[in-house]
PDB file of C-alpha atoms in Angstrom:
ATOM      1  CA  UNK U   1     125.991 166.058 303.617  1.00 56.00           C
ATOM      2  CA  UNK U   2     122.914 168.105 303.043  1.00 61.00           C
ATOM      3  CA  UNK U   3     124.508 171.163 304.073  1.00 62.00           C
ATOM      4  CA  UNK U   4     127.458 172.648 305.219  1.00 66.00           C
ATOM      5  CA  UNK U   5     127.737 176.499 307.058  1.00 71.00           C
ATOM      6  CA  UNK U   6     130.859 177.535 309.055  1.00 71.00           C
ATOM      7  CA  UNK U   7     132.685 180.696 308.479  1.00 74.00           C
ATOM      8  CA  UNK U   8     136.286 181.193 309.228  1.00 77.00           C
ATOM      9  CA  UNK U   9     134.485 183.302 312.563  1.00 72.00           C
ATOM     10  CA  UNK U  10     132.536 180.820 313.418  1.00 79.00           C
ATOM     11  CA  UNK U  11     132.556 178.303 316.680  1.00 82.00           C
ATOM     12  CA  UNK U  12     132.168 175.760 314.333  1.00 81.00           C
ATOM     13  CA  UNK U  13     134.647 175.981 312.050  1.00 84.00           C
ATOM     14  CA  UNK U  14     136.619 177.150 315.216  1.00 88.00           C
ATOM     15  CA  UNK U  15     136.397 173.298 316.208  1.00 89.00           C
ATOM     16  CA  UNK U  16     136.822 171.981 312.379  1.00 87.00           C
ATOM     17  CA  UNK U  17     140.217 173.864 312.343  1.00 90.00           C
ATOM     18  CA  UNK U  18     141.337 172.014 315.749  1.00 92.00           C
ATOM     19  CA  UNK U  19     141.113 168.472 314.040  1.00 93.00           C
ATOM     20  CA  UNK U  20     142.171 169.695 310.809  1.00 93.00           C
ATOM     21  CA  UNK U  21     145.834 167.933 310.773  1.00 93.00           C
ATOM     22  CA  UNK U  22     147.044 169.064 307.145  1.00 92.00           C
ATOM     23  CA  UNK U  23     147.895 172.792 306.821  1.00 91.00           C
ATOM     24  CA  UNK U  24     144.966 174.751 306.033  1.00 90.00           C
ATOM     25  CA  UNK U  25     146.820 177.226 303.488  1.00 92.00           C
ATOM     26  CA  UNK U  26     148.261 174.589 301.511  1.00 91.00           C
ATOM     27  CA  UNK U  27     144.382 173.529 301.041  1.00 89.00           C
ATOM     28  CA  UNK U  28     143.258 176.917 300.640  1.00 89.00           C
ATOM     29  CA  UNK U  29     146.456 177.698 297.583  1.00 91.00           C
ATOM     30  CA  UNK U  30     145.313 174.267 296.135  1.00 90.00           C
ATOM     31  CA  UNK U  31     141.511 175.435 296.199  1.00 88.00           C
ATOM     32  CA  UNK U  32     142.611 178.825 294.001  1.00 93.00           C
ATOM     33  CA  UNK U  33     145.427 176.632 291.737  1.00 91.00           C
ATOM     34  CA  UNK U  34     142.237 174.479 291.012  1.00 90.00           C
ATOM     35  CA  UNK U  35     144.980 171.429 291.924  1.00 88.00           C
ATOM     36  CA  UNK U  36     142.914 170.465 294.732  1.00 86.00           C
ATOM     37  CA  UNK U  37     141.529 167.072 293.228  1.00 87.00           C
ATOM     38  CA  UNK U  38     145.226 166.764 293.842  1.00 84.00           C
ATOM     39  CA  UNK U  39     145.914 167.606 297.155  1.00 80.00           C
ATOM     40  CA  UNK U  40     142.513 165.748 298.727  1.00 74.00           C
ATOM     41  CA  UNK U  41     144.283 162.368 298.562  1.00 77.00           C
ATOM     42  CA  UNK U  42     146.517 163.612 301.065  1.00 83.00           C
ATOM     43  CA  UNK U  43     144.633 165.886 303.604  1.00 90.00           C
ATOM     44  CA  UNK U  44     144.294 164.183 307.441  1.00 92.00           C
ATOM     45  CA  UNK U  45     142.787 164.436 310.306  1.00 92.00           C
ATOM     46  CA  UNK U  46     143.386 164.393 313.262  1.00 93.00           C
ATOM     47  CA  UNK U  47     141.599 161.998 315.895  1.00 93.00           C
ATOM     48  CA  UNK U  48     139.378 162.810 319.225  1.00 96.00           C
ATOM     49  CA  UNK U  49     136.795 165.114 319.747  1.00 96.00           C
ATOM     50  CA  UNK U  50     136.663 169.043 319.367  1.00 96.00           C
ATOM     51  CA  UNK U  51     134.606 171.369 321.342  1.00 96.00           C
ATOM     52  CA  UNK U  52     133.935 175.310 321.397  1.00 96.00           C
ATOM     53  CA  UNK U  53     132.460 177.114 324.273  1.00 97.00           C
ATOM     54  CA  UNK U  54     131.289 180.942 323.056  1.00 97.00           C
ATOM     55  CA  UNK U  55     132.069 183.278 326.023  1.00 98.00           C
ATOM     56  CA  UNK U  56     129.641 186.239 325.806  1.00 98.00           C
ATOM     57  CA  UNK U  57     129.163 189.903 326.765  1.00 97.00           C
ATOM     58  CA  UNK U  58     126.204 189.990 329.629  1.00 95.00           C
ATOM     59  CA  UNK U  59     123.316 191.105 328.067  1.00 95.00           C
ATOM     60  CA  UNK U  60     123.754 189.383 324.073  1.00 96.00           C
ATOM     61  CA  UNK U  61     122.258 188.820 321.836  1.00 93.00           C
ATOM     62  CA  UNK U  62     120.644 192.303 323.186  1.00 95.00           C
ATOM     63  CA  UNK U  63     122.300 195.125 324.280  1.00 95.00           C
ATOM     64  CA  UNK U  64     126.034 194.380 326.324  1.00 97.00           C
ATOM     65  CA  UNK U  65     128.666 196.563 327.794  1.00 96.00           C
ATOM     66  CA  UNK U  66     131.721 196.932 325.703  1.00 97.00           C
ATOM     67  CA  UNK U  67     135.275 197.895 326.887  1.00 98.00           C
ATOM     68  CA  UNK U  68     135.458 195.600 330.038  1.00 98.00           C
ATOM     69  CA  UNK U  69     138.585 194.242 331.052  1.00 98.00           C
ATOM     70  CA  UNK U  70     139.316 190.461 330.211  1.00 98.00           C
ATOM     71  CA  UNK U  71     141.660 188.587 332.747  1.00 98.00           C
ATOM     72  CA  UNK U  72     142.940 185.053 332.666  1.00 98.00           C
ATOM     73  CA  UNK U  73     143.622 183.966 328.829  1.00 98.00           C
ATOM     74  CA  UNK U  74     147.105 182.793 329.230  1.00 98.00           C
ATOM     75  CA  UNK U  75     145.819 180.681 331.832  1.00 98.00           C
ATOM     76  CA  UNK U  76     142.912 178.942 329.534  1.00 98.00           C
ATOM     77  CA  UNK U  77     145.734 178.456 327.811  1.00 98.00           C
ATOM     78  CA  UNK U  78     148.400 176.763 329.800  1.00 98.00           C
ATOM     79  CA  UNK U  79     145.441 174.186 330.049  1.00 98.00           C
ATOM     80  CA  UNK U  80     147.111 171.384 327.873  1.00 97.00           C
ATOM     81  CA  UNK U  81     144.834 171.331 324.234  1.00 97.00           C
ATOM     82  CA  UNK U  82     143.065 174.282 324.820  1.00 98.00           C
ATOM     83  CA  UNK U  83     142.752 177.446 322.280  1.00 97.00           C
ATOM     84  CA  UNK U  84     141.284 180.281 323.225  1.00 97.00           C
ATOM     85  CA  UNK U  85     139.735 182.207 319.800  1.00 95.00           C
ATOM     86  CA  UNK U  86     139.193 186.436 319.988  1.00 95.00           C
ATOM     87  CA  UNK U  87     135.789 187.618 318.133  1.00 93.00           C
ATOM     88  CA  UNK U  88     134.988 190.640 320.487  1.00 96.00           C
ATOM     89  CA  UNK U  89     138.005 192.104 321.823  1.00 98.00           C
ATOM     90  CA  UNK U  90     140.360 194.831 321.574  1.00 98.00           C
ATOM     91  CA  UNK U  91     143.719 196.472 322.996  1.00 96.00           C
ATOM     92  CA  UNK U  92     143.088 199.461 324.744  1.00 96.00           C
ATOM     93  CA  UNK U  93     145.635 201.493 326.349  1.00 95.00           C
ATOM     94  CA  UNK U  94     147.652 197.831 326.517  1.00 95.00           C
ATOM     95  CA  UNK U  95     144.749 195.818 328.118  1.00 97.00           C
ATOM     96  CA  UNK U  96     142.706 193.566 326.636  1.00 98.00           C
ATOM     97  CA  UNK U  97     138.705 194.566 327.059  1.00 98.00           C
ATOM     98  CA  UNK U  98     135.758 193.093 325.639  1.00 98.00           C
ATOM     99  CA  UNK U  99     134.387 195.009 321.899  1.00 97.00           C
ATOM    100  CA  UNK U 100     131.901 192.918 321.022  1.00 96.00           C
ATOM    101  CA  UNK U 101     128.669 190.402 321.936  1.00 96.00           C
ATOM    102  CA  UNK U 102     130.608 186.692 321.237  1.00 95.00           C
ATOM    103  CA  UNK U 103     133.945 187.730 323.011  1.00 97.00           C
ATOM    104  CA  UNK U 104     135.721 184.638 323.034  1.00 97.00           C
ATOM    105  CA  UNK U 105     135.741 181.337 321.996  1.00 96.00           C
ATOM    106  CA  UNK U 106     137.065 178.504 324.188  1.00 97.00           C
ATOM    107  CA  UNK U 107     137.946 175.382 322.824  1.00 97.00           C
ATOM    108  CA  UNK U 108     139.555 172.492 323.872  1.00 97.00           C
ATOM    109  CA  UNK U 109     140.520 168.818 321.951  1.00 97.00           C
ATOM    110  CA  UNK U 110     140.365 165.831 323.641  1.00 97.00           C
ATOM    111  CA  UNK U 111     140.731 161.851 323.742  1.00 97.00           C
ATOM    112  CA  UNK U 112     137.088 161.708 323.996  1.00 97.00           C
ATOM    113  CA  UNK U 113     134.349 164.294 324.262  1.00 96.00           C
ATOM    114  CA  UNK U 114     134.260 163.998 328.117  1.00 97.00           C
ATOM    115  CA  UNK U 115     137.817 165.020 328.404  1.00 97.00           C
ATOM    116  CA  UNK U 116     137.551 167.742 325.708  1.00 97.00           C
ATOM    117  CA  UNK U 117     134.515 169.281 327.563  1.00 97.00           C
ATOM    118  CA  UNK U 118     135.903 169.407 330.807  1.00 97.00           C
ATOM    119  CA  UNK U 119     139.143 171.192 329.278  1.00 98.00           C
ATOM    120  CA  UNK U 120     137.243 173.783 327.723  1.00 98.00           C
ATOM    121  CA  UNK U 121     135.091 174.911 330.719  1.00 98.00           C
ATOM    122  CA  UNK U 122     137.849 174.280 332.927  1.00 98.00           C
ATOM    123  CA  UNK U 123     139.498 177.151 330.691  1.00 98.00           C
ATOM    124  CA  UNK U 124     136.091 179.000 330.610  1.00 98.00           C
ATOM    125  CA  UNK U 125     136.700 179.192 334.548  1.00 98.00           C
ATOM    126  CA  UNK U 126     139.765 180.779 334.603  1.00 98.00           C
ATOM    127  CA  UNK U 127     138.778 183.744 331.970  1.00 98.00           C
ATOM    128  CA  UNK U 128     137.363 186.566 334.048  1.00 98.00           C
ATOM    129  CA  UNK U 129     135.001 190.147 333.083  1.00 98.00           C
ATOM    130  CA  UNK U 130     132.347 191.592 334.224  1.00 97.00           C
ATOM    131  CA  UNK U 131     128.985 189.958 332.894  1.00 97.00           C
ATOM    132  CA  UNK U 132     130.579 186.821 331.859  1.00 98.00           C
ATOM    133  CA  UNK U 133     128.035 184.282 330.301  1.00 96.00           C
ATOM    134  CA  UNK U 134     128.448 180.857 328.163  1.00 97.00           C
ATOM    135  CA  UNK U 135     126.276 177.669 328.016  1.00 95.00           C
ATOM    136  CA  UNK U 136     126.557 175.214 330.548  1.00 94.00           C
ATOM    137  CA  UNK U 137     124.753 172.970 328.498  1.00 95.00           C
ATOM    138  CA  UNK U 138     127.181 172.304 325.479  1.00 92.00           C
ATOM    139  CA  UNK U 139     127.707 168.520 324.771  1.00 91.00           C
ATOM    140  CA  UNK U 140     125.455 167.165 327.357  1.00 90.00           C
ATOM    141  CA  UNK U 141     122.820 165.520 325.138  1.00 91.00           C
ATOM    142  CA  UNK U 142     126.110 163.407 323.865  1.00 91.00           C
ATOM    143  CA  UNK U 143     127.548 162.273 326.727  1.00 91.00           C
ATOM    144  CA  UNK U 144     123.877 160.427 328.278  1.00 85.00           C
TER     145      UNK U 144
END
């Protein structure tokens, strides 16, 4: 490994944390106890393949309307191995709206990467606001 770059708030440790099968704050306690040579013999995995789809305000990386309603995260959700992750959003007056450029991100495990990248834009489908936008593109080099 030459290098290695994912925040806690980023997509790709977003998709790191879905495969992750050993509990992360047992890891992160071991990492501060400095018992973690320790603890490595014993972290897993889990199998398949993890993807992230970053829903986005209209308009971002540039300027984007903030305080739109969001609709449709509980259904993402009820899509079997799908987790949808909040970046850019806030409650306001008990409604969810988007607050930031990277509103959500969608992600979704799966048996194989096929499966897990038709769960996660099947989720993508069902979240709704105004000026939507994601990649279409994510994974496709990998599955030719």
């Amino acid at each position: 490994v030459l290098e290695f770059n994912a925040r806690f708030g980023d997509p790709e440790c977003q998709v790191y944390m879905r495969l992750l099968g050993s509990d992360i704050l047992d890891l992160l306690e071991a990492s501060i106890d400095s018992t973690i040579t320790e603890l490595k013999k014993n972290v897993s995995w889990n199998w398949g393949y993890a993807v992230n789809i970053v829903v986005a305000s209209g308009g971002y990386p540039g300027e984007y309307t903030k305080g739109l309603p969001i609709r449709g995260i509980a259904e993402a959700e009820s899509i079997p191995d799908v987790v949808v992750f909040h970046a850019g959003t806030a409650f306001k007056d008990d409604r969810l709206i988007t607050a930031g450029g990277r509103v959500l991100g969608v992600s979704a495990v799966g048996e194989t990467l096929k499966k897990a990248l038709d769960r996660a834009y099947e989720a993508v489908e069902k979240i709704q606001f105004e000026g939507k936008h994601y990649r279409r593109d994510i994974g496709a080099k990998a599955l030719l």
